[in-house]
Amino acid sequence: MFHFLQFAATRAALAVITLIMVSFIVFSLMELVPGDCAERYLAFKNTTGAQISVADIEAERVRLGLDKPYVVRWGTWIVNAFQGDFGDSCILRLNISQLLGEKFWISLVICLTSLLVAYLIAIPVGIISATSKSPVVNNSLRLVSYLGLAMPNFLLALMIMLFSTMVFGDSLTGLFSKEFRDAAWSYERFIDFISRAWLPIFILGWSATAFAIQTVRALMSDEVGKLYVLAAAARGVTGRRLLWRYPARHSLGPIINSLGFDLNRIFNELPIVALILTLTEAGALLIESLARSNDQQLAGAIIFLLTASIVGINFVTDIILALTDPRVRRSILG
Amino acid sequence: MKCTNSMKLGLPACAGIAFAILQLGITSDALAATCPEVTVADPKGVPAGKYPQQYEQAEFEQLAKCNLLFKENPDIADLNKRIRGNPDLPKVEERLPEEPLVVAPYESIGEYGGTFDMMSNATEAGTSDFLAVRHVNLVRYSDDLQTIVPNVAKGWEWNDDYTQLTFLLRKGHKWSDGHPFTAEDVKYWYDNLSLNPNIFEKPKNYVLVAGKPMTVDVIDPQTVRFTMPAPKPGLLVHFANSYAQGFQPKHFLSQWDPEFNLDADKRAKEMGFENGYEVISNYYGNSDWTDTPTPMLRSPDKVANMPKDTMPTLESHILISESTEGRHLVANPYFFQVDTAGNQLPYVSEQDEIFVNEDEVRLLKMVNAEVDFKAQSLQLSTAPLLLENQEKGNYTIHLRPEVTMATLGINMTHEDLEKRKVFSDVRFRQAMSVAINRDEINETAFFGMGEGKQYTGFTDSPPFVENKWSQYYAQYDPKMANDLLDQMGLKDCDGDGFRDLLNCEKLVINLQFSVQGVAAALMELVGQHWGAVGIQSTVKEVTPDEYRSAQSANKLDVTVWRNGQPLAIVLGTNQIWVPPYHDYFTQRTNMLWAEYIDSNGASGVKPPVYAYQMIDDITAFQSTPVGTPKSDELGARLVQLLVENLLFIGTVQVPAPIYHRNVVQNFVEYKTHSFEYYRSYPYRPTQWWLDE
């Protein structure tokens, strides 16, 4: 028990340190974008007839605190960020926490559900594929997973949209139907959300599944041939019981470890899919703010939240691993 | 008695009236008093009134020898309940002005109901297409784009020397919350918003005449007079084609203005704002642009404490919800127009707008008939796909000429002094103009349907614009371009195949653009053509927001947008002739000249003599009646200075598609595809209805 607590405390501390380091990198990246928030904000004020002079921009810099040293600004930003306050978006001029609000959770739910679906399918299928001797099963599984790996997500999204447009007359875009777009959360709104969110979950889930099947299959193939499996089989353990209790248990460790990484990969794919499907969640906002509007405040906030989620998930998976594997909790630093 | 064309709930209503007639034994003479359903297509023998396609009530009743009976949308009470802060509705007769505007629909008396679906690019981007559908202003351009007709105002009067413009308003006209609309609302907009430094740091160009403010006087509640410091015949035009409405709800906004209400700041603080002006800014957006975010989007945490979600309007529809995904609107229960059968307009009960920032997805949604109308951001390049699917999607595409064309403004006040030196040399701009192969652009990007031209400012080529200017340095002549660049001394110092700056630093022109302004294919080709004469460039598409802020922050090498105005517009606004040569939303160039003028020389870059000459000329031009020799002389000189100095380089003028679903009734083919007359406003979207 002592080992476990020590392990958990160390991992928690490491997670916070990682987050702080990441925040520094994110903040530095935000700074590298040419033109700062003062300029962008004043460009908007131009609409009300104001002419921007260099002096105005300087004054606005002071107002936004952009004249302070780099480290001080990073410090303020990180302290506020940990309290959930990311300031105002440069271009939209709205409070980022309000703007992102549920959008980030929606993105996270979409990604986590895709991940869950992927592993629910990949673990049994991967195990079967690693142990099956049937060439038909093996080859067809391989085909499906290669398709998932090779076909770009946006193409899949476009194909499904085109198909749906031609056959059902619905382009399947958006996260909510008109009636529920601005409504408060309710059971009906949730059902409406599910009736649309399945598509991005399916698209993201397919490539994630393909990837996961390959991983599970490779790990299982490695383990299945090992001596301890053979020994167990020699003692008379057979069939599913043999697979689950011996090689599968060993193969799953690395998979749990890589969940955070998988989430990151899915989130990376989300913006493109979201743009095509006109989902207005955090992924689409991220690509808008990065690639098009150069809204560094907003992009920084989203990236920070994303890394925080990944660090959080890594922490949770470490704990799970420590609970399942005594060797892990003894190692402290993992 | 005709019941087929009547309202959705018309049948029982018709039967009821027929029943009542039988009961009371009313004779056929009394029936003649019911007004004929006059449309533009079939006037039923009723002569036209003073203005085309519309009447004042008394005028109509006299010409048609009838009495109008007013009817309303059967759902109006429910729609009204969705407008937060609106009290229950009185009867339709009490909601309409005592003298409503009577509108003759194009084809048919409409049926109430339905939701009109639209899409825009994003909050505050590509939205004017939709804004214009519900827009009203004091007056309006009729669909001939020449006649100005009454709208909110029922009439107007000029004095002899065009220094006084008096508007007559409608007695009993009400805001969307039922509060009276009077001359005070016009004066409030002008005195307390437009000229208030707490709202606008600097008055907008269109509220000034010769750089000076006007005086607005309330003569009586229905009469308001603008007195100008110099003649400006174009002021009436401004109130016909501008997005800026010449009135705002004084009763609502002034409660947060400390000048009107001593408790303004206190009340603002109670709602969670710093002061009263912040509340006004939340509602009014401190802009006449009717698209600034409402408290629903700007202050979602505070809006519940505020008395209304959005400020009252005179437009045909009012916003009831807004998010980063889209907006939803319902019919204004106090709208001031009726059709010739006495039905209160608008016919369409609700409007919905979603934001789609991907061109391809927008196109897919149109092919799939998910929107009812679209014109803005639609470029000729999309026409083949849209035309091909017309029948399947049950929609219609009209290809209409644009009054603008894509122009390139080379930044003569660039922050980089080496670039500024090169860009300020007129030979560079001449070379860049003749390096462009306009015929190739026309064939490749526009199916040969456009026309290569130089930019002359006046896109409708009034008589004083000499023909030579539209072809000035517009020929394709790469040899001439190379010679001009050689003369300037722009050599390839590092041997990479591209010319460098005079000090041998690398010259790469950043061609940033937004497809809302120009077609991507055009920019790609311009980049290639310039490359062929040794000028390297990178072509990058950005959002309209990003483009605009970079343009106004003077961050661009070359500004690119659609540009040009017809004579009628220039009479009302001088923007395209005065640095920075237009507003935030369109194309600007030479930002630092404007800064120099605004700061009286304290900062910025001193403009050349011809720029000052143009400022003087446009001011004189606007004060001189059109068609006189003096006006022609001034106009001709303006064009000459603009073109000779190539402030903007013209490209190819093209038509563009206008999309509407066939369920949209009373839709007339537009004269132009343009922003300049405020998009759909001349074609009367308030009388559209949905046959679903």
PDB file of C-alpha atoms in Angstrom, chain A residues 34-36 39-57 61 91-95 98-99 102-103 106 158 161-162 164-166 168-176 178-182 189 196 274-281 285 288 290-295, chain B residues 115 117 123-124 199-204 243 285-287 292-293 297-302 321-328 352-361 364-365 367-368 370 392 415 540-543 545-550 552-553 555 579-580 584-585 588 591-592 594-595 598 603:
ATOM      1  CA  PRO A  34       3.355  37.227 -35.947  1.00  0.00           C
ATOM      2  CA  GLY A  35       1.268  40.147 -34.696  1.00  0.00           C
ATOM      3  CA  ASP A  36      -0.054  40.194 -31.157  1.00  0.00           C
ATOM      4  CA  GLU A  39      -2.984  44.603 -33.098  1.00  0.00           C
ATOM      5  CA  ARG A  40      -5.799  42.216 -33.801  1.00  0.00           C
ATOM      6  CA  TYR A  41      -8.070  43.794 -31.249  1.00  0.00           C
ATOM      7  CA  LEU A  42      -7.439  47.267 -32.600  1.00  0.00           C
ATOM      8  CA  ALA A  43      -8.000  46.120 -36.115  1.00  0.00           C
ATOM      9  CA  PHE A  44     -11.513  45.364 -34.976  1.00  0.00           C
ATOM     10  CA  LYS A  45     -11.912  48.737 -33.337  1.00  0.00           C
ATOM     11  CA  ASN A  46     -11.261  50.145 -36.760  1.00  0.00           C
ATOM     12  CA  THR A  47     -14.780  49.097 -37.647  1.00  0.00           C
ATOM     13  CA  THR A  48     -16.092  51.783 -35.353  1.00  0.00           C
ATOM     14  CA  GLY A  49     -14.262  54.410 -37.347  1.00  0.00           C
ATOM     15  CA  ALA A  50     -11.039  54.513 -35.343  1.00  0.00           C
ATOM     16  CA  GLN A  51      -7.803  54.891 -37.243  1.00  0.00           C
ATOM     17  CA  ILE A  52      -5.055  52.798 -35.724  1.00  0.00           C
ATOM     18  CA  SER A  53      -1.803  54.529 -34.995  1.00  0.00           C
ATOM     19  CA  VAL A  54       1.320  52.957 -33.590  1.00  0.00           C
ATOM     20  CA  ALA A  55       0.670  54.794 -30.326  1.00  0.00           C
ATOM     21  CA  ASP A  56      -2.781  53.211 -30.060  1.00  0.00           C
ATOM     22  CA  ILE A  57      -1.300  49.770 -30.498  1.00  0.00           C
ATOM     23  CA  ARG A  61      -0.385  46.463 -25.417  1.00  0.00           C
ATOM     24  CA  ILE A  91     -10.533  37.881 -33.030  1.00  0.00           C
ATOM     25  CA  LEU A  92     -13.944  36.881 -31.692  1.00  0.00           C
ATOM     26  CA  ARG A  93     -13.514  39.162 -28.649  1.00  0.00           C
ATOM     27  CA  LEU A  94     -15.408  36.740 -26.466  1.00  0.00           C
ATOM     28  CA  ASN A  95     -14.322  35.164 -23.208  1.00  0.00           C
ATOM     29  CA  GLN A  98     -17.444  30.875 -22.229  1.00  0.00           C
ATOM     30  CA  LEU A  99     -16.719  30.338 -25.879  1.00  0.00           C
ATOM     31  CA  GLU A 102     -19.166  22.740 -23.537  1.00  0.00           C
ATOM     32  CA  LYS A 103     -17.409  22.582 -26.892  1.00  0.00           C
ATOM     33  CA  ILE A 106     -18.096  17.616 -26.596  1.00  0.00           C
ATOM     34  CA  LEU A 158     -16.716  13.308 -47.574  1.00  0.00           C
ATOM     35  CA  MET A 161     -21.619  12.819 -46.718  1.00  0.00           C
ATOM     36  CA  LEU A 162     -21.886  12.502 -50.494  1.00  0.00           C
ATOM     37  CA  SER A 164     -25.968  10.358 -47.614  1.00  0.00           C
ATOM     38  CA  THR A 165     -26.707  13.475 -49.673  1.00  0.00           C
ATOM     39  CA  MET A 166     -27.464  11.415 -52.751  1.00  0.00           C
ATOM     40  CA  PHE A 168     -31.082  10.282 -48.039  1.00  0.00           C
ATOM     41  CA  GLY A 169     -30.948  13.962 -49.016  1.00  0.00           C
ATOM     42  CA  ASP A 170     -29.221  14.862 -45.754  1.00  0.00           C
ATOM     43  CA  SER A 171     -25.622  16.008 -45.700  1.00  0.00           C
ATOM     44  CA  LEU A 172     -25.253  14.879 -42.051  1.00  0.00           C
ATOM     45  CA  THR A 173     -23.499  18.050 -40.981  1.00  0.00           C
ATOM     46  CA  GLY A 174     -23.554  19.828 -37.641  1.00  0.00           C
ATOM     47  CA  LEU A 175     -23.684  18.579 -34.069  1.00  0.00           C
ATOM     48  CA  PHE A 176     -27.303  19.387 -33.332  1.00  0.00           C
ATOM     49  CA  LYS A 178     -31.908  23.325 -35.582  1.00  0.00           C
ATOM     50  CA  GLU A 179     -34.341  22.934 -32.696  1.00  0.00           C
ATOM     51  CA  PHE A 180     -31.684  21.860 -30.230  1.00  0.00           C
ATOM     52  CA  ARG A 181     -28.796  24.047 -31.332  1.00  0.00           C
ATOM     53  CA  ASP A 182     -29.264  26.666 -28.653  1.00  0.00           C
ATOM     54  CA  ARG A 189     -31.004  17.178 -26.810  1.00  0.00           C
ATOM     55  CA  ARG A 196     -25.422  13.213 -35.238  1.00  0.00           C
ATOM     56  CA  ALA A 274     -14.968  18.399 -37.721  1.00  0.00           C
ATOM     57  CA  LEU A 275     -14.342  21.029 -40.402  1.00  0.00           C
ATOM     58  CA  ILE A 276     -15.791  18.827 -43.096  1.00  0.00           C
ATOM     59  CA  LEU A 277     -18.813  17.893 -41.009  1.00  0.00           C
ATOM     60  CA  THR A 278     -19.174  21.525 -39.807  1.00  0.00           C
ATOM     61  CA  LEU A 279     -19.088  20.396 -36.196  1.00  0.00           C
ATOM     62  CA  THR A 280     -18.584  23.445 -34.067  1.00  0.00           C
ATOM     63  CA  GLU A 281     -16.522  21.841 -31.362  1.00  0.00           C
ATOM     64  CA  LEU A 285     -12.143  25.958 -33.476  1.00  0.00           C
ATOM     65  CA  GLU A 288      -9.838  27.855 -37.436  1.00  0.00           C
ATOM     66  CA  LEU A 290      -4.484  28.228 -35.929  1.00  0.00           C
ATOM     67  CA  ALA A 291      -4.689  28.046 -39.675  1.00  0.00           C
ATOM     68  CA  ARG A 292      -7.071  30.797 -40.588  1.00  0.00           C
ATOM     69  CA  SER A 293      -7.651  33.495 -38.054  1.00  0.00           C
ATOM     70  CA  ASN A 294      -4.319  33.260 -36.174  1.00  0.00           C
ATOM     71  CA  ASP A 295      -6.180  33.662 -32.897  1.00  0.00           C
TER      72      ASP A 295
ATOM     73  CA  THR B 115     -38.612  28.837 -41.763  1.00  0.00           C
ATOM     74  CA  ASP B 117     -32.885  28.821 -44.029  1.00  0.00           C
ATOM     75  CA  THR B 123     -20.109  35.338 -36.855  1.00  0.00           C
ATOM     76  CA  GLU B 124     -19.615  38.701 -38.567  1.00  0.00           C
ATOM     77  CA  ILE B 199     -19.569  55.008 -28.800  1.00  0.00           C
ATOM     78  CA  PHE B 200     -17.597  55.852 -31.954  1.00  0.00           C
ATOM     79  CA  GLU B 201     -14.073  57.095 -31.373  1.00  0.00           C
ATOM     80  CA  LYS B 202     -14.346  58.965 -34.630  1.00  0.00           C
ATOM     81  CA  PRO B 203     -17.580  59.665 -36.545  1.00  0.00           C
ATOM     82  CA  LYS B 204     -18.024  57.453 -39.571  1.00  0.00           C
ATOM     83  CA  TYR B 243     -26.471  48.887 -44.164  1.00  0.00           C
ATOM     84  CA  GLY B 285     -22.179  46.674 -30.861  1.00  0.00           C
ATOM     85  CA  ASN B 286     -21.041  50.288 -31.221  1.00  0.00           C
ATOM     86  CA  SER B 287     -21.536  49.885 -34.905  1.00  0.00           C
ATOM     87  CA  THR B 292     -22.371  42.677 -34.168  1.00  0.00           C
ATOM     88  CA  PRO B 293     -22.817  39.988 -31.487  1.00  0.00           C
ATOM     89  CA  LEU B 297     -23.218  35.708 -27.609  1.00  0.00           C
ATOM     90  CA  ARG B 298     -21.142  38.454 -26.022  1.00  0.00           C
ATOM     91  CA  SER B 299     -22.250  38.129 -22.424  1.00  0.00           C
ATOM     92  CA  PRO B 300     -24.010  34.789 -22.032  1.00  0.00           C
ATOM     93  CA  ASP B 301     -23.346  34.886 -18.287  1.00  0.00           C
ATOM     94  CA  LYS B 302     -25.113  38.233 -17.883  1.00  0.00           C
ATOM     95  CA  SER B 321     -31.066  33.145 -30.208  1.00  0.00           C
ATOM     96  CA  GLU B 322     -27.421  33.412 -31.153  1.00  0.00           C
ATOM     97  CA  SER B 323     -24.337  31.247 -30.720  1.00  0.00           C
ATOM     98  CA  THR B 324     -21.090  30.552 -32.540  1.00  0.00           C
ATOM     99  CA  GLU B 325     -23.061  27.991 -34.541  1.00  0.00           C
ATOM    100  CA  GLY B 326     -25.763  30.266 -35.876  1.00  0.00           C
ATOM    101  CA  ARG B 327     -28.751  32.459 -35.207  1.00  0.00           C
ATOM    102  CA  HIS B 328     -32.502  32.147 -35.160  1.00  0.00           C
ATOM    103  CA  ASP B 352     -32.500  30.412 -39.367  1.00  0.00           C
ATOM    104  CA  GLU B 353     -28.840  31.009 -40.080  1.00  0.00           C
ATOM    105  CA  ILE B 354     -25.990  28.545 -39.666  1.00  0.00           C
ATOM    106  CA  PHE B 355     -22.285  29.241 -40.004  1.00  0.00           C
ATOM    107  CA  VAL B 356     -20.350  27.152 -42.518  1.00  0.00           C
ATOM    108  CA  ASN B 357     -16.840  28.280 -43.253  1.00  0.00           C
ATOM    109  CA  GLU B 358     -15.911  25.600 -45.820  1.00  0.00           C
ATOM    110  CA  ASP B 359     -16.635  26.471 -49.451  1.00  0.00           C
ATOM    111  CA  GLU B 360     -17.079  22.868 -50.476  1.00  0.00           C
ATOM    112  CA  VAL B 361     -19.479  22.118 -47.645  1.00  0.00           C
ATOM    113  CA  LEU B 364     -22.828  20.600 -50.926  1.00  0.00           C
ATOM    114  CA  LYS B 365     -25.528  22.129 -48.764  1.00  0.00           C
ATOM    115  CA  VAL B 367     -26.806  21.237 -54.060  1.00  0.00           C
ATOM    116  CA  ASN B 368     -28.710  19.423 -51.331  1.00  0.00           C
ATOM    117  CA  GLU B 370     -30.566  22.836 -47.369  1.00  0.00           C
ATOM    118  CA  LYS B 392     -32.572  17.596 -58.765  1.00  0.00           C
ATOM    119  CA  GLU B 415       6.314  48.916 -42.903  1.00  0.00           C
ATOM    120  CA  LYS B 540      -2.310  32.019 -49.087  1.00  0.00           C
ATOM    121  CA  GLU B 541      -6.025  31.826 -48.341  1.00  0.00           C
ATOM    122  CA  VAL B 542      -7.188  33.081 -44.949  1.00  0.00           C
ATOM    123  CA  THR B 543     -10.571  33.790 -43.333  1.00  0.00           C
ATOM    124  CA  ASP B 545     -11.659  38.070 -40.395  1.00  0.00           C
ATOM    125  CA  GLU B 546      -7.967  37.377 -40.596  1.00  0.00           C
ATOM    126  CA  TYR B 547      -7.646  39.123 -43.924  1.00  0.00           C
ATOM    127  CA  ARG B 548      -9.415  42.215 -42.656  1.00  0.00           C
ATOM    128  CA  SER B 549      -7.447  42.554 -39.490  1.00  0.00           C
ATOM    129  CA  ALA B 550      -4.154  42.069 -41.344  1.00  0.00           C
ATOM    130  CA  SER B 552      -6.176  47.283 -41.425  1.00  0.00           C
ATOM    131  CA  ALA B 553      -3.079  46.587 -39.336  1.00  0.00           C
ATOM    132  CA  LYS B 555       0.482  43.879 -42.534  1.00  0.00           C
ATOM    133  CA  PRO B 579      -7.207  57.106 -47.996  1.00  0.00           C
ATOM    134  CA  PRO B 580      -7.330  54.273 -47.023  1.00  0.00           C
ATOM    135  CA  TYR B 584     -12.649  47.779 -42.757  1.00  0.00           C
ATOM    136  CA  PHE B 585     -14.897  45.271 -44.495  1.00  0.00           C
ATOM    137  CA  ARG B 588      -8.036  49.267 -48.308  1.00  0.00           C
ATOM    138  CA  MET B 591      -3.094  52.651 -44.531  1.00  0.00           C
ATOM    139  CA  LEU B 592      -0.383  55.015 -43.310  1.00  0.00           C
ATOM    140  CA  ALA B 594      -4.857  57.676 -43.760  1.00  0.00           C
ATOM    141  CA  GLU B 595      -3.070  57.702 -40.432  1.00  0.00           C
ATOM    142  CA  ASP B 598      -6.107  61.589 -39.304  1.00  0.00           C
ATOM    143  CA  SER B 603       2.275  59.905 -37.466  1.00  0.00           C
TER     144      SER B 603
END
